[in-house]
Amino acid sequence: MTTTAEPPTATSGGLRVDDVSWSVKGTVIVDGIELQGRPGEITGLLGPNGSGKTTLLRAIARLTRPDRGVVLLGGTDLSSLRRRDLARKLAVVEQHSGTDLDVTVLDVVLLGRTPYRSALQGDSEHDRVLALDALDQVDMLDLAGRKWTTLSGGEKQRVQLARALTQQPALLVLDEPTNHLDIAHALSLLALVRHAGLTTIAALHDLNLAAMFCDHLVVLNRGRLVAAGAPAEVLTPDLLREVYEVDADVSRHPQTGRPLLTFHPPSPRSNGTGHTTPGVAT
Amino acid sequence: MNSAPAPGVAADRTTTPPAGSTPSPLPRSRRRMLGSGAIVAAAVLILTGSILVAVTLGQAGISVREVWTVMTDRLGLSFLQVDTLGLGAQHPSDIRADVIWNMRLPRTLSAALIGAGLAVVGAIMQTLTRNPMADPYLLGISSGASFGAVMVIVAGIGGGLFGVSLGAFGGALGAFMLVLIIGQSSGTLTPVRMILAGVAIGALCSALTSFVILWVADPHATQDVQFWLSGSLAASRWSSLQIASVVFVAALLLFLWNARTLNAFTFGDDAAASLGVDVNRIRWLLLVACALLTGVLVAVSGSIGFVGLLLPHAVRFLVGPDHRLVLPLSALLGGVFLLWVDTVARTVFDPRELPVGVVTAIVGVPAFIWVLRKKQVRG
């Protein structure tokens, strides 16, 4: 198990989560989480289903009010901001966004300007340039006039990323953004996130994708932080067995040098919970 | 499109983003916005024209010029009687002038006002509850308003139309709260549950309304039941328009002020919140305004169904989902719609009158089914 070794950088534009806890009906969902996201880096939030990743992200984005703890961005306590000001600093991409409405791609991206416009203002030329730039950045400019409902899952997520960029945030919060995507779209979406160069915290399910794109990983298990550090420090066979109850070999990616995980099929007897999986990693 | 994203992390970082100068395709939504002023202006003309023409229709063959003359005379605007526009002065007899000014005009304007108000309430409720089937009548809110109004009348609280409007507001708000509470399952509103809750609450309020009226049993009881349960504009007078028009204008301004905020609800409450919207405050403010507006409208016309369902969908079909355009157009075309429906209701079987709610239901139910099928309403 590793812990954060980096010196605190909270004042220099990064994210600092300090002792955040949240419980519902007596069940603790997130328990005293401390973590840091350095400026311009992608922090990957890992952990099995129900480990508290989404809740933690919701607490960071103030969609849930934590029972305890503070979230600081560049030294500012996010809970002290008006919601509108918060939306200029922090943008969220959910794992799935649906609507019945007949909106176009450009309509959706322009929603990102909502926190910058007063009630009666229309979309300015500036808003439009920002929106089209963001669409260009996610390689969707050609589809600006298309209807949202006609897009594929991967295209929808890229449009939502463009919308988030149009908010001009300092922090990007991504909740399993690649969940419903095929591998090509998952890779290209995360490459676009990298390319944006913003301080980012992203819950991810695919550990190999996390290893490839994140600068820093944080692992949650049953609401507690169990590991944090560089991908190579965090993604070890021991941790995978302890947290995910799977056996895996960890090698190096031939191209990136990042950790590369090869999972073992579960043995027939331990098909259920996996609690009794015998350790077979070398 | 998916050129292998070089996983070489450092390499990726150094790629410069495409320069700020973007080719400027003009997507349809922009062109739509450019023309939005013209569309609203056209709708204003259609509404004005409809009012002028609808007033002429009925037993005593009246001409548009007569209507124009009476209107402009009474409003002190006789300089608008311009011959070149075909709108020169043509003074009708006193009796005809009285029919125009004291019967036809208040009724026509009431129809337009009620239609406009119901359509706007429907549009707001559909957005805030994320329920394409939301409509003040289908959700039982109009029936709640009827019940509240009847209780105020029966209890003899007085206050005239103001007291009745207040009672209707109370009933509307109470019914709405009940529907929201019953329609919830584990914290989220599901459209179908909400409609079912609305049907139940609406049936209960209608039954209680009939019960109370028939219990008190004044000589007009049957007519009263019909008025409150399926609506009628036959009793419209200038005096009955005042409260409703003031509340309508105030509510419409509030809604237009929040039009951009309402767009932020496109992807739901969380998405709106992360775009900087204070979701709870806005939701309560606007839903209470919806209940208030529904209440004062029902106090004038009884509960008329389906206008709030039909019009916002028709408008979105025409101009897309931007509330900055959907709200004013729903109001204008809602006015046009109910005005013509009421004109049909009062003229087709002349001298007998069809209850206006019967006609809106005949038009509205097919629309209901269309929405149900097209929007794949989530369970």
CSV table of N, CA and C in Angstrom, one decimal, chain B residues 258-361:
chain,number,residue,atom,x,y,z
B,258,ASN,N,-36.2,33.4,-16.8
B,258,ASN,CA,-35.5,32.1,-16.5
B,258,ASN,C,-35.4,31.2,-17.7
B,259,ALA,N,-35.7,31.7,-18.9
B,259,ALA,CA,-35.7,30.9,-20.1
B,259,ALA,C,-34.3,30.2,-20.3
B,260,ARG,N,-33.2,30.9,-20.2
B,260,ARG,CA,-31.9,30.4,-20.4
B,260,ARG,C,-31.6,29.3,-19.3
B,261,THR,N,-32.1,29.6,-18.1
B,261,THR,CA,-31.9,28.6,-17.0
B,261,THR,C,-32.6,27.3,-17.3
B,262,LEU,N,-33.8,27.5,-17.9
B,262,LEU,CA,-34.6,26.3,-18.2
B,262,LEU,C,-33.9,25.4,-19.2
B,263,ASN,N,-33.2,26.1,-20.2
B,263,ASN,CA,-32.5,25.3,-21.2
B,263,ASN,C,-31.4,24.4,-20.5
B,264,ALA,N,-30.9,24.9,-19.3
B,264,ALA,CA,-29.8,24.1,-18.6
B,264,ALA,C,-30.4,22.8,-18.1
B,265,PHE,N,-31.7,22.7,-18.0
B,265,PHE,CA,-32.3,21.4,-17.6
B,265,PHE,C,-32.4,20.3,-18.7
B,266,THR,N,-31.9,20.6,-19.8
B,266,THR,CA,-31.9,19.7,-21.0
B,266,THR,C,-31.5,18.3,-20.6
B,267,PHE,N,-30.4,18.2,-19.8
B,267,PHE,CA,-29.9,16.9,-19.4
B,267,PHE,C,-30.2,16.5,-18.0
B,268,GLY,N,-31.1,17.2,-17.4
B,268,GLY,CA,-31.6,16.8,-16.0
B,268,GLY,C,-31.1,17.7,-14.9
B,269,ASP,N,-31.5,17.4,-13.7
B,269,ASP,CA,-31.2,18.3,-12.6
B,269,ASP,C,-29.7,18.4,-12.3
B,270,ASP,N,-29.0,17.3,-12.3
B,270,ASP,CA,-27.6,17.4,-11.9
B,270,ASP,C,-26.8,18.2,-13.0
B,271,ALA,N,-27.1,18.0,-14.2
B,271,ALA,CA,-26.5,18.7,-15.3
B,271,ALA,C,-26.8,20.2,-15.1
B,272,ALA,N,-28.0,20.6,-14.8
B,272,ALA,CA,-28.4,22.0,-14.5
B,272,ALA,C,-27.6,22.5,-13.4
B,273,ALA,N,-27.5,21.7,-12.3
B,273,ALA,CA,-26.7,22.2,-11.1
B,273,ALA,C,-25.3,22.5,-11.5
B,274,SER,N,-24.7,21.6,-12.3
B,274,SER,CA,-23.3,21.8,-12.6
B,274,SER,C,-23.1,22.8,-13.6
B,275,LEU,N,-24.1,23.4,-14.2
B,275,LEU,CA,-24.0,24.5,-15.1
B,275,LEU,C,-24.3,25.8,-14.3
B,276,GLY,N,-24.4,25.7,-13.0
B,276,GLY,CA,-24.5,26.9,-12.1
B,276,GLY,C,-26.0,27.2,-11.7
B,277,VAL,N,-26.9,26.3,-12.0
B,277,VAL,CA,-28.3,26.6,-11.6
B,277,VAL,C,-28.6,26.2,-10.2
B,278,ASP,N,-29.2,27.1,-9.4
B,278,ASP,CA,-29.7,26.7,-8.1
B,278,ASP,C,-31.0,25.9,-8.3
B,279,VAL,N,-30.9,24.6,-8.5
B,279,VAL,CA,-32.0,23.8,-9.0
B,279,VAL,C,-33.2,23.8,-8.1
B,280,ASN,N,-33.0,23.6,-6.8
B,280,ASN,CA,-34.1,23.6,-5.9
B,280,ASN,C,-34.9,24.9,-5.8
B,281,ARG,N,-34.2,26.0,-5.8
B,281,ARG,CA,-34.8,27.3,-5.7
B,281,ARG,C,-35.6,27.6,-7.0
B,282,ILE,N,-35.0,27.4,-8.1
B,282,ILE,CA,-35.7,27.6,-9.4
B,282,ILE,C,-36.9,26.7,-9.5
B,283,ARG,N,-36.7,25.4,-9.2
B,283,ARG,CA,-37.8,24.5,-9.3
B,283,ARG,C,-39.1,24.9,-8.5
B,284,TRP,N,-38.8,25.3,-7.2
B,284,TRP,CA,-40.0,25.7,-6.4
B,284,TRP,C,-40.6,26.9,-6.8
B,285,LEU,N,-39.7,27.9,-7.1
B,285,LEU,CA,-40.2,29.2,-7.6
B,285,LEU,C,-41.1,29.0,-8.8
B,286,LEU,N,-40.7,28.3,-9.8
B,286,LEU,CA,-41.4,28.2,-11.0
B,286,LEU,C,-42.6,27.3,-10.9
B,287,LEU,N,-42.5,26.2,-10.1
B,287,LEU,CA,-43.7,25.3,-10.0
B,287,LEU,C,-44.8,26.0,-9.2
B,288,VAL,N,-44.4,26.8,-8.2
B,288,VAL,CA,-45.4,27.6,-7.4
B,288,VAL,C,-46.1,28.6,-8.4
B,289,ALA,N,-45.3,29.2,-9.2
B,289,ALA,CA,-45.8,30.2,-10.2
B,289,ALA,C,-46.8,29.4,-11.1
B,290,CYS,N,-46.4,28.2,-11.5
B,290,CYS,CA,-47.3,27.4,-12.4
B,290,CYS,C,-48.6,27.2,-11.7
B,291,ALA,N,-48.6,26.8,-10.4
B,291,ALA,CA,-49.8,26.5,-9.7
B,291,ALA,C,-50.7,27.8,-9.6
B,292,LEU,N,-50.0,28.9,-9.3
B,292,LEU,CA,-50.7,30.2,-9.2
B,292,LEU,C,-51.4,30.5,-10.5
B,293,LEU,N,-50.7,30.4,-11.6
B,293,LEU,CA,-51.3,30.8,-12.9
B,293,LEU,C,-52.4,29.8,-13.2
B,294,THR,N,-52.2,28.5,-13.0
B,294,THR,CA,-53.3,27.5,-13.3
B,294,THR,C,-54.5,27.9,-12.4
B,295,GLY,N,-54.3,28.2,-11.2
B,295,GLY,CA,-55.4,28.6,-10.3
B,295,GLY,C,-56.2,29.7,-10.8
B,296,VAL,N,-55.5,30.8,-11.2
B,296,VAL,CA,-56.3,32.0,-11.6
B,296,VAL,C,-57.0,31.8,-13.0
B,297,LEU,N,-56.4,30.9,-13.8
B,297,LEU,CA,-57.0,30.6,-15.1
B,297,LEU,C,-58.2,29.8,-14.9
B,298,VAL,N,-58.1,28.8,-14.0
B,298,VAL,CA,-59.3,27.9,-13.7
B,298,VAL,C,-60.4,28.7,-13.1
B,299,ALA,N,-60.1,29.7,-12.3
B,299,ALA,CA,-61.1,30.5,-11.7
B,299,ALA,C,-61.9,31.2,-12.7
B,300,VAL,N,-61.3,31.5,-13.9
B,300,VAL,CA,-62.1,32.2,-15.0
B,300,VAL,C,-62.8,31.2,-15.9
B,301,SER,N,-62.2,30.1,-16.1
B,301,SER,CA,-62.7,29.2,-17.2
B,301,SER,C,-63.1,27.8,-16.8
B,302,GLY,N,-62.9,27.4,-15.6
B,302,GLY,CA,-63.0,26.0,-15.2
B,302,GLY,C,-61.8,25.3,-15.8
B,303,SER,N,-61.7,23.9,-15.6
B,303,SER,CA,-60.5,23.3,-16.1
B,303,SER,C,-60.7,22.7,-17.5
B,304,ILE,N,-59.8,23.3,-18.3
B,304,ILE,CA,-59.8,23.0,-19.7
B,304,ILE,C,-58.5,22.1,-20.0
B,305,GLY,N,-58.7,21.0,-20.6
B,305,GLY,CA,-57.6,20.0,-20.7
B,305,GLY,C,-56.8,20.1,-22.0
B,306,PHE,N,-55.6,19.5,-22.0
B,306,PHE,CA,-54.8,19.2,-23.2
B,306,PHE,C,-54.1,20.4,-23.9
B,307,VAL,N,-54.5,21.6,-23.6
B,307,VAL,CA,-53.9,22.8,-24.2
B,307,VAL,C,-52.4,22.8,-23.8
B,308,GLY,N,-52.2,22.5,-22.5
B,308,GLY,CA,-50.8,22.6,-22.0
B,308,GLY,C,-49.9,21.4,-22.5
B,309,LEU,N,-50.6,20.3,-22.9
B,309,LEU,CA,-49.8,19.2,-23.4
B,309,LEU,C,-49.5,19.5,-24.9
B,310,LEU,N,-50.5,19.9,-25.6
B,310,LEU,CA,-50.5,19.9,-27.1
B,310,LEU,C,-49.5,21.0,-27.6
B,311,LEU,N,-49.7,22.3,-27.1
B,311,LEU,CA,-49.1,23.4,-27.7
B,311,LEU,C,-47.6,23.4,-27.5
B,312,PRO,N,-47.0,23.1,-26.4
B,312,PRO,CA,-45.5,23.1,-26.3
B,312,PRO,C,-44.9,22.1,-27.2
B,313,HIS,N,-45.5,21.0,-27.4
B,313,HIS,CA,-44.9,20.0,-28.3
B,313,HIS,C,-45.0,20.5,-29.8
B,314,ALA,N,-46.2,21.1,-30.1
B,314,ALA,CA,-46.3,21.6,-31.5
B,314,ALA,C,-45.2,22.7,-31.7
B,315,VAL,N,-45.0,23.6,-30.7
B,315,VAL,CA,-44.1,24.7,-30.9
B,315,VAL,C,-42.7,24.1,-31.0
B,316,ARG,N,-42.3,23.1,-30.1
B,316,ARG,CA,-41.0,22.6,-30.2
B,316,ARG,C,-40.8,21.9,-31.6
B,317,PHE,N,-41.8,21.3,-32.1
B,317,PHE,CA,-41.7,20.6,-33.4
B,317,PHE,C,-41.4,21.7,-34.5
B,318,LEU,N,-42.0,22.9,-34.3
B,318,LEU,CA,-41.8,23.9,-35.3
B,318,LEU,C,-40.4,24.6,-35.2
B,319,VAL,N,-40.0,25.0,-33.9
B,319,VAL,CA,-38.8,25.8,-33.8
B,319,VAL,C,-37.7,25.3,-32.9
B,320,GLY,N,-37.9,24.0,-32.5
B,320,GLY,CA,-36.8,23.5,-31.6
B,320,GLY,C,-37.1,23.8,-30.2
B,321,PRO,N,-36.1,23.3,-29.3
B,321,PRO,CA,-36.5,23.3,-27.9
B,321,PRO,C,-36.0,24.5,-27.1
B,322,ASP,N,-35.4,25.5,-27.7
B,322,ASP,CA,-34.9,26.6,-26.9
B,322,ASP,C,-36.0,27.4,-26.2
B,323,HIS,N,-36.0,27.5,-24.9
B,323,HIS,CA,-37.1,28.1,-24.2
B,323,HIS,C,-37.2,29.6,-24.5
B,324,ARG,N,-36.2,30.2,-24.9
B,324,ARG,CA,-36.3,31.6,-25.3
B,324,ARG,C,-37.3,31.9,-26.4
B,325,LEU,N,-37.5,30.8,-27.2
B,325,LEU,CA,-38.4,30.9,-28.3
B,325,LEU,C,-39.7,30.1,-28.0
B,326,VAL,N,-39.5,29.0,-27.3
B,326,VAL,CA,-40.6,28.1,-27.0
B,326,VAL,C,-41.7,28.8,-26.1
B,327,LEU,N,-41.2,29.6,-25.1
B,327,LEU,CA,-42.1,30.2,-24.2
B,327,LEU,C,-43.0,31.3,-24.8
B,328,PRO,N,-42.4,32.2,-25.5
B,328,PRO,CA,-43.3,33.2,-26.1
B,328,PRO,C,-44.2,32.6,-27.2
B,329,LEU,N,-43.7,31.7,-28.0
B,329,LEU,CA,-44.5,31.1,-29.0
B,329,LEU,C,-45.6,30.2,-28.5
B,330,SER,N,-45.3,29.5,-27.4
B,330,SER,CA,-46.4,28.7,-26.8
B,330,SER,C,-47.5,29.6,-26.3
B,331,ALA,N,-47.1,30.8,-25.7
B,331,ALA,CA,-48.1,31.7,-25.3
B,331,ALA,C,-49.0,32.2,-26.4
B,332,LEU,N,-48.3,32.7,-27.5
B,332,LEU,CA,-49.0,33.3,-28.6
B,332,LEU,C,-49.9,32.2,-29.3
B,333,LEU,N,-49.3,31.1,-29.6
B,333,LEU,CA,-50.0,30.1,-30.4
B,333,LEU,C,-51.1,29.4,-29.5
B,334,GLY,N,-50.8,29.3,-28.2
B,334,GLY,CA,-51.8,28.7,-27.3
B,334,GLY,C,-53.0,29.6,-27.3
B,335,GLY,N,-52.8,30.9,-27.4
B,335,GLY,CA,-53.9,31.9,-27.5
B,335,GLY,C,-54.7,31.7,-28.7
B,336,VAL,N,-54.0,31.6,-29.9
B,336,VAL,CA,-54.6,31.3,-31.1
B,336,VAL,C,-55.4,30.0,-31.1
B,337,PHE,N,-54.8,29.0,-30.6
B,337,PHE,CA,-55.4,27.7,-30.6
B,337,PHE,C,-56.8,27.7,-29.8
B,338,LEU,N,-56.7,28.2,-28.5
B,338,LEU,CA,-57.9,28.1,-27.7
B,338,LEU,C,-59.0,29.0,-28.2
B,339,LEU,N,-58.5,30.2,-28.8
B,339,LEU,CA,-59.5,31.1,-29.3
B,339,LEU,C,-60.3,30.5,-30.5
B,340,TRP,N,-59.6,29.7,-31.3
B,340,TRP,CA,-60.4,29.1,-32.4
B,340,TRP,C,-61.2,27.9,-31.9
B,341,VAL,N,-60.6,27.2,-31.0
B,341,VAL,CA,-61.4,26.0,-30.4
B,341,VAL,C,-62.7,26.6,-29.8
B,342,ASP,N,-62.6,27.7,-29.1
B,342,ASP,CA,-63.8,28.2,-28.4
B,342,ASP,C,-64.8,28.8,-29.5
B,343,THR,N,-64.2,29.3,-30.5
B,343,THR,CA,-65.1,29.8,-31.6
B,343,THR,C,-65.9,28.7,-32.2
B,344,VAL,N,-65.2,27.6,-32.5
B,344,VAL,CA,-65.8,26.4,-33.0
B,344,VAL,C,-66.9,25.9,-32.0
B,345,ALA,N,-66.5,25.9,-30.7
B,345,ALA,CA,-67.4,25.3,-29.7
B,345,ALA,C,-68.7,26.1,-29.6
B,346,ARG,N,-68.6,27.5,-29.8
B,346,ARG,CA,-69.8,28.3,-29.7
B,346,ARG,C,-70.6,28.5,-31.0
B,347,THR,N,-70.0,28.1,-32.1
B,347,THR,CA,-70.7,28.4,-33.4
B,347,THR,C,-71.2,27.1,-34.1
B,348,VAL,N,-70.5,26.0,-33.9
B,348,VAL,CA,-70.8,24.8,-34.8
B,348,VAL,C,-72.3,24.4,-34.6
B,349,PHE,N,-72.7,24.3,-33.3
B,349,PHE,CA,-74.1,23.8,-33.1
B,349,PHE,C,-75.0,25.0,-32.6
B,350,ASP,N,-74.6,26.2,-33.1
B,350,ASP,CA,-75.4,27.4,-32.7
B,350,ASP,C,-76.9,27.1,-32.8
B,351,PRO,N,-77.7,27.4,-31.9
B,351,PRO,CA,-77.4,28.2,-30.7
B,351,PRO,C,-77.0,27.4,-29.5
B,352,ARG,N,-76.9,26.1,-29.6
B,352,ARG,CA,-76.4,25.3,-28.5
B,352,ARG,C,-74.9,25.5,-28.5
B,353,GLU,N,-74.3,25.3,-27.3
B,353,GLU,CA,-72.9,25.5,-27.2
B,353,GLU,C,-72.2,24.2,-26.8
B,354,LEU,N,-71.1,23.9,-27.4
B,354,LEU,CA,-70.3,22.7,-27.0
B,354,LEU,C,-69.3,23.1,-25.9
B,355,PRO,N,-69.2,22.3,-24.8
B,355,PRO,CA,-68.2,22.7,-23.8
B,355,PRO,C,-66.8,22.7,-24.5
B,356,VAL,N,-66.1,23.8,-24.2
B,356,VAL,CA,-64.8,23.9,-24.9
B,356,VAL,C,-63.8,22.8,-24.6
B,357,GLY,N,-64.0,22.2,-23.3
B,357,GLY,CA,-63.1,21.1,-22.9
B,357,GLY,C,-63.3,19.9,-23.8
B,358,VAL,N,-64.6,19.7,-24.3
B,358,VAL,CA,-64.9,18.6,-25.2
B,358,VAL,C,-64.1,18.7,-26.4
B,359,VAL,N,-64.0,19.9,-27.0
B,359,VAL,CA,-63.2,20.1,-28.2
B,359,VAL,C,-61.7,19.9,-28.0
B,360,THR,N,-61.2,20.5,-26.9
B,360,THR,CA,-59.8,20.3,-26.7
B,360,THR,C,-59.4,18.8,-26.4
B,361,ALA,N,-60.3,18.1,-25.8
B,361,ALA,CA,-60.1,16.7,-25.6
B,361,ALA,C,-60.0,15.9,-27.0
